[in-house]
Amino acid sequence: MRREDERKTTRRDFLKKAGLAAGTITAISLVGNVRSGETGPLKVGLVGCGGRGTGAALDCMQAAPNVKVTAVADLFRERAEAAKKRLNEQGAEIKDDHVFHGFDAYKQLMETDVDIVILATPPGFRPDHFEAAVNARKHVFMEKPIAVDPVGCRRVMAAGEKAKELGLAVVAGTQRRHQKSYIETINRIKDGAIGDIAAARAYWCQGGLWVVERRPEWSDMEWQIRNWLYFTWLSGDHIVEQHIHNLDVINWVMGTHPVRAMGMGGRQVRTAPKYGNIYDHFTVDYEYPNGVHMLSMCRQIDGCANIVAEFVVGTKGSSNCSGNIWGQNPWQYRGPNPNPYVEEHKDLIESIRKGEPINETQAVAESTMTAIMGRESAYTGKVVTWDEMMRSDLSLAPKEYKFGPLPVAPVAMPGRPM
Amino acid sequence: MRRLCLFVILILSGCGISWISRGKPHKAGPFGSYSQEISGTLVKFEMVRIPGGTCEVSDPSSPGGKRKMKFKGFWIGKTEVRWDEYDVFMYGLDLISKIKEGEETGEEDAISRPSRPYGNPDRGFGHEGYPAIGITFYAAEQFCNWLSRKTGRKYRLPTEAEWEYACRAGVLPPGPVDKKLLDRIAWFEENSEGKTHRVGEKEPNPWGLHDMLGNAAEWCVGMDGRPVLRGGSYKDPASDVHPAARQYQTPEWNASDPQFPKSKWWLSDAPFAGFRVLCEE
């Protein structure tokens, strides 16, 4: 609690502090017997005003009393304005001078007096934004994945350590970690309900997602960012952008990350230029330190078999990690399953108000790196190890962020050095 | 109450012969049927003729109330709309044969198609042959519009009166159904194992329609103009799966949709919401 107060004191300027004094008395009398800080007002800034970012901002406001979005930032002005309008209609208090746009909009937002920032831009920008948030002493909710390459992953890991030292809370959008049915099941698995884990499977196979057709007035950079799912430097490819959820569940169950991966994949159906340079399917054999293997499959092809799930098999039974245990200790979760997209913000805010900040950076960074390791194995056709990833200088970020020409990187060809 | 039960039992035993189709069920309904193909694909589905007539249908404006209504003949889906048809609509599979491989140019027919779900809309219950679920009323209507344009026939959602008339088929009461009979004709909480099932596995009603009760609940246009889900679903207990069962959408039905604005096509938390189509004569 104390650490929390000090933090705020150091970053707020004197004038504001003085101005707050009168208001503080009212606040205390209003909250009655609730100890100060527990429901004190929290201001939220949203970076990345798409459907998910706007949804996350709403989820955050719904998660606890006295939480208001007061600032928004997006690369595109119309996106930021639309989010401001929508969120203000839902009870946010975003003033015109707290609506930022452009590549540096996030920096301006970090300079406002928000307590929490929501980072929901395409993942390629996440390392920059997360570092800036930690440097500005903000609590963070960040969408998954948190990077698209090993360099970005390690930057986020380092910033996560710094956040820990500073007493900042960090929650990631791997919402299964906040979903009752998963939490209850995985706790039981960890308590031995299925014995020693022998094998795991993770799937995200579905049809294709939305595509943004290019308009003649858009530069390469603008089109790629608007159509970001299909460019590895922005999304990390769908194994990183989407399948990370399932990989994260198995990492959670295993309590660690895999040490190596051998994967394959390709681009069989989504071959048109509008699909950028990502693959449409991957299969990866991951190996954990104790020799346990995880089969991972992900696909985004219309009209094929769909499955989004995780399974673990143990010496005494098996589980879907999300409510069912079969075998020697059969069990089914029958309790409530509150909306995990709200729960994750509830947990974040509670931890801030209690002064016991949770920090999920390392877990989500490891799961992101797990996905990147699988992708790189499929892209190169080689076995890729965790140690190689932790040493890799692979960075996909463009030389500079500005609207203009940006050739699409070639589609990865396994077995052929790029 | 006892009198009502007796009445129901009498009705059911009286029409036992017409209900139980001896041996193989009618391939077609007793009043005729046709097969609707979807050009550009191999997908087709059955439509069954429902004759004109009158029926005292349940009245949503007063509990236990009835409203005598007259119906013109119409055609209605023998089953709920399956993913087989819905995928064609959603993914534009009917366009693919027209498009040169790898050089798609997008929509050619300017029809509004569902947004791409981020996840698996069939929930792992099953796909080919299973009812399309998690569908909004708007999406169900758009499917009908697309199908009409595609086929030149006039498809739409049934009104709830038409739906109930077809569901009861002259034999079922406008209220709870004997559980033994229900088990033969419907998937509901006690027999569904928590999931939808392939359409047409249970016995049809005397007019040749499958799964009117249970499995997916079905979108209709309510008497008051509001969208209403009729018939109950695989998630509802037997007591809530009957010809007068109604559900109206609540905020819970898409609470965990992580986007804002929430999808107008998909109900993230209503895996029980499906539909069947009606074709005017």
Coordinates of N, CA, C and O in Angstrom, one line a residue, chain A residues 14-98:
Chain A
F14 N 3.4 18.8 -8.3 CA 2.9 19.4 -7.1 C 1.6 20.1 -7.2 O 0.8 20.1 -6.3
L15 N 1.4 20.8 -8.3 CA 0.2 21.6 -8.5 C -1.0 20.6 -8.4 O -1.9 20.9 -7.6
K16 N -0.9 19.5 -9.1 CA -2.0 18.6 -9.1 C -2.3 18.0 -7.7 O -3.4 17.9 -7.2
K17 N -1.2 17.7 -7.0 CA -1.2 17.2 -5.6 C -2.0 18.2 -4.7 O -2.8 17.8 -4.0
A18 N -1.6 19.4 -4.9 CA -2.2 20.5 -4.0 C -3.7 20.5 -4.4 O -4.5 20.6 -3.5
G19 N -4.0 20.5 -5.6 CA -5.4 20.6 -6.1 C -6.2 19.4 -5.6 O -7.4 19.6 -5.3
L20 N -5.6 18.3 -5.4 CA -6.3 17.1 -5.0 C -6.8 17.2 -3.5 O -7.7 16.6 -3.1
A21 N -6.0 18.0 -2.7 CA -6.2 17.9 -1.2 C -7.7 18.1 -0.9 O -8.2 17.3 -0.1
A22 N -8.3 19.1 -1.4 CA -9.7 19.4 -1.0 C -10.6 18.2 -1.4 O -11.4 17.7 -0.6
G23 N -10.4 17.7 -2.6 CA -11.2 16.5 -3.1 C -11.0 15.3 -2.2 O -11.9 14.5 -2.1
T24 N -9.8 15.1 -1.7 CA -9.5 13.9 -1.0 C -10.4 13.7 0.2 O -10.9 12.6 0.5
I25 N -10.7 14.8 0.9 CA -11.5 14.8 2.1 C -12.9 14.2 1.7 O -13.4 13.3 2.3
T26 N -13.5 14.7 0.6 CA -14.8 14.3 0.2 C -14.7 12.8 -0.1 O -15.6 12.0 0.3
A27 N -13.7 12.4 -0.8 CA -13.6 11.0 -1.2 C -13.6 10.1 0.0 O -14.2 9.1 0.0
I28 N -12.8 10.5 1.0 CA -12.7 9.7 2.2 C -14.1 9.6 2.9 O -14.5 8.5 3.3
S29 N -14.8 10.7 3.0 CA -16.1 10.6 3.6 C -17.1 9.8 2.8 O -17.9 9.1 3.4
L30 N -16.9 9.8 1.5 CA -17.8 9.0 0.7 C -17.6 7.5 0.8 O -18.5 6.8 0.8
V31 N -16.3 7.1 0.9 CA -16.0 5.7 0.9 C -16.2 5.1 2.3 O -16.2 3.9 2.5
G32 N -16.5 6.0 3.3 CA -16.8 5.6 4.6 C -15.8 4.7 5.3 O -14.6 5.1 5.3
N33 N -16.2 3.5 5.6 CA -15.2 2.6 6.4 C -14.2 1.9 5.5 O -13.4 1.1 6.0
V34 N -14.3 2.1 4.2 CA -13.4 1.4 3.3 C -12.1 2.2 3.5 O -12.0 3.4 3.4
R35 N -11.0 1.4 3.7 CA -9.7 2.0 3.9 C -9.2 2.8 2.6 O -9.5 2.3 1.5
S36 N -8.6 3.8 2.8 CA -8.2 4.7 1.7 C -7.4 3.9 0.6 O -6.6 3.1 1.0
G37 N -7.7 4.2 -0.6 CA -6.9 3.5 -1.7 C -7.7 2.3 -2.2 O -7.6 2.0 -3.4
E38 N -8.5 1.7 -1.4 CA -9.2 0.4 -1.8 C -10.1 0.7 -3.0 O -10.2 -0.2 -3.9
T39 N -10.9 1.7 -2.9 CA -11.7 2.0 -4.1 C -11.5 3.4 -4.6 O -12.3 4.0 -5.2
G40 N -10.2 3.9 -4.3 CA -9.9 5.2 -4.9 C -10.0 5.2 -6.4 O -9.9 4.1 -7.0
P41 N -10.2 6.4 -7.0 CA -10.4 6.4 -8.4 C -9.2 5.9 -9.2 O -8.1 6.2 -8.8
L42 N -9.4 5.2 -10.2 CA -8.4 4.7 -11.1 C -8.7 5.2 -12.5 O -9.8 5.0 -13.0
K43 N -7.7 5.9 -13.1 CA -7.9 6.4 -14.5 C -7.2 5.4 -15.5 O -6.1 4.9 -15.2
V44 N -7.9 5.2 -16.6 CA -7.4 4.2 -17.5 C -7.1 4.9 -18.9 O -7.9 5.7 -19.3
G45 N -6.0 4.5 -19.5 CA -5.7 5.0 -20.9 C -5.7 3.8 -21.8 O -5.1 2.8 -21.5
L46 N -6.3 4.0 -23.0 CA -6.4 2.9 -24.0 C -5.5 3.2 -25.1 O -5.6 4.3 -25.8
V47 N -4.5 2.3 -25.4 CA -3.7 2.4 -26.6 C -4.0 1.3 -27.6 O -3.8 0.2 -27.3
G48 N -4.6 1.7 -28.7 CA -5.1 0.8 -29.7 C -6.6 0.7 -29.6 O -7.1 -0.1 -28.8
C49 N -7.3 1.4 -30.5 CA -8.7 1.6 -30.3 C -9.5 0.7 -31.3 O -10.6 1.1 -31.8
G50 N -9.1 -0.5 -31.6 CA -9.9 -1.4 -32.4 C -11.0 -2.0 -31.5 O -11.3 -1.6 -30.4
G51 N -11.7 -3.0 -32.1 CA -12.8 -3.6 -31.4 C -12.4 -4.3 -30.1 O -13.1 -4.2 -29.1
R52 N -11.2 -4.9 -30.1 CA -10.7 -5.6 -28.9 C -10.3 -4.5 -27.8 O -10.7 -4.6 -26.6
G53 N -9.6 -3.5 -28.2 CA -9.1 -2.5 -27.3 C -10.3 -1.8 -26.7 O -10.4 -1.6 -25.4
T54 N -11.3 -1.4 -27.5 CA -12.5 -0.7 -27.0 C -13.2 -1.7 -26.0 O -13.7 -1.3 -25.0
G55 N -13.3 -3.0 -26.4 CA -14.0 -3.9 -25.6 C -13.2 -4.1 -24.2 O -13.8 -4.1 -23.2
A56 N -11.9 -4.1 -24.3 CA -11.1 -4.3 -23.1 C -11.3 -3.1 -22.2 O -11.4 -3.2 -20.9
A57 N -11.4 -1.9 -22.8 CA -11.6 -0.7 -22.0 C -12.9 -0.7 -21.2 O -13.0 -0.4 -20.0
L58 N -13.9 -1.2 -21.9 CA -15.3 -1.4 -21.3 C -15.2 -2.5 -20.2 O -15.8 -2.3 -19.1
D59 N -14.6 -3.6 -20.5 CA -14.4 -4.7 -19.5 C -13.8 -4.1 -18.2 O -14.2 -4.4 -17.1
C60 N -12.8 -3.3 -18.4 CA -12.0 -2.7 -17.3 C -12.9 -1.8 -16.5 O -12.9 -1.9 -15.2
M61 N -13.7 -1.0 -17.1 CA -14.6 -0.1 -16.4 C -15.7 -0.9 -15.6 O -16.2 -0.5 -14.6
Q62 N -16.1 -2.0 -16.2 CA -17.1 -2.9 -15.6 C -16.6 -3.7 -14.5 O -17.4 -4.2 -13.6
A63 N -15.3 -3.8 -14.4 CA -14.7 -4.8 -13.5 C -14.8 -4.4 -12.0 O -14.8 -5.2 -11.1
A64 N -14.8 -3.1 -11.8 CA -14.7 -2.6 -10.4 C -15.3 -1.1 -10.4 O -15.2 -0.5 -11.4
P65 N -15.7 -0.7 -9.2 CA -16.3 0.7 -9.1 C -15.1 1.7 -9.2 O -14.0 1.4 -8.9
N66 N -15.5 2.9 -9.7 CA -14.6 4.0 -9.7 C -13.4 3.8 -10.6 O -12.3 4.2 -10.2
V67 N -13.6 3.2 -11.7 CA -12.6 3.0 -12.7 C -13.1 3.7 -14.0 O -14.2 3.4 -14.5
K68 N -12.4 4.7 -14.5 CA -12.8 5.4 -15.7 C -11.7 5.5 -16.7 O -10.6 5.8 -16.4
V69 N -12.1 5.3 -18.0 CA -11.2 5.6 -19.1 C -11.2 7.1 -19.3 O -12.2 7.7 -19.4
T70 N -10.0 7.6 -19.3 CA -9.9 9.1 -19.5 C -9.0 9.5 -20.7 O -8.9 10.7 -21.0
A71 N -8.4 8.5 -21.3 CA -7.6 8.9 -22.5 C -7.5 7.7 -23.5 O -7.6 6.6 -23.1
V72 N -7.5 8.1 -24.8 CA -7.4 7.1 -25.8 C -6.3 7.5 -26.8 O -6.1 8.7 -27.1
A73 N -5.6 6.5 -27.4 CA -4.6 6.7 -28.4 C -4.7 5.7 -29.5 O -5.0 4.5 -29.2
D74 N -4.6 6.1 -30.7 CA -4.5 5.1 -31.9 C -3.7 5.8 -33.0 O -3.5 7.0 -33.0
L75 N -3.2 4.9 -33.8 CA -2.5 5.4 -35.0 C -3.4 6.3 -35.8 O -2.9 7.3 -36.3
F76 N -4.6 5.9 -35.9 CA -5.5 6.6 -36.8 C -6.5 7.5 -36.1 O -7.2 7.0 -35.1
R77 N -6.6 8.7 -36.5 CA -7.4 9.7 -35.8 C -8.9 9.2 -35.7 O -9.5 9.2 -34.6
E78 N -9.4 8.6 -36.8 CA -10.9 8.3 -36.8 C -11.1 7.1 -35.8 O -12.2 7.1 -35.2
R79 N -10.1 6.3 -35.6 CA -10.3 5.2 -34.7 C -10.3 5.7 -33.2 O -11.1 5.3 -32.4
A80 N -9.4 6.6 -33.0 CA -9.3 7.2 -31.6 C -10.6 8.0 -31.3 O -11.2 7.8 -30.2
E81 N -11.1 8.7 -32.3 CA -12.3 9.5 -32.1 C -13.5 8.6 -31.9 O -14.4 8.8 -31.0
A82 N -13.6 7.5 -32.7 CA -14.7 6.6 -32.5 C -14.7 5.9 -31.2 O -15.8 5.8 -30.5
A83 N -13.5 5.6 -30.7 CA -13.5 4.9 -29.4 C -13.9 5.9 -28.3 O -14.6 5.6 -27.3
K84 N -13.4 7.2 -28.4 CA -13.8 8.2 -27.4 C -15.3 8.3 -27.3 O -15.9 8.3 -26.3
K85 N -16.0 8.4 -28.5 CA -17.4 8.5 -28.5 C -18.1 7.3 -27.9 O -18.9 7.4 -27.0
R86 N -17.7 6.1 -28.4 CA -18.3 4.9 -27.9 C -18.1 4.7 -26.4 O -19.0 4.4 -25.6
L87 N -16.9 5.0 -25.9 CA -16.6 4.8 -24.5 C -17.3 5.8 -23.6 O -17.8 5.5 -22.5
N88 N -17.3 7.1 -24.1 CA -18.0 8.1 -23.3 C -19.5 7.8 -23.2 O -20.1 8.1 -22.2
E89 N -20.1 7.2 -24.2 CA -21.5 6.8 -24.1 C -21.7 5.7 -23.1 O -22.8 5.5 -22.6
Q90 N -20.6 5.0 -22.7 CA -20.7 3.9 -21.7 C -20.1 4.4 -20.4 O -19.8 3.5 -19.5
G91 N -20.0 5.7 -20.2 CA -19.6 6.2 -18.9 C -18.1 6.6 -18.7 O -17.7 7.0 -17.6
A92 N -17.4 6.5 -19.8 CA -16.0 7.0 -19.7 C -16.0 8.5 -19.7 O -17.0 9.2 -20.0
E93 N -14.8 9.1 -19.3 CA -14.7 10.5 -19.2 C -13.5 11.0 -20.0 O -12.5 11.4 -19.4
I94 N -13.6 10.9 -21.3 CA -12.4 11.2 -22.2 C -12.7 12.6 -22.7 O -13.6 12.8 -23.5
K95 N -11.8 13.5 -22.4 CA -11.9 14.9 -22.9 C -11.2 14.9 -24.2 O -10.3 14.1 -24.5
D96 N -11.5 16.0 -25.0 CA -11.0 16.1 -26.4 C -9.5 16.2 -26.4 O -8.8 15.7 -27.3
D97 N -8.9 16.8 -25.3 CA -7.4 16.9 -25.3 C -6.7 15.6 -24.8 O -5.5 15.6 -24.6
H98 N -7.5 14.6 -24.6 CA -7.0 13.3 -24.2 C -7.2 12.3 -25.3 O -7.2 11.1 -25.0

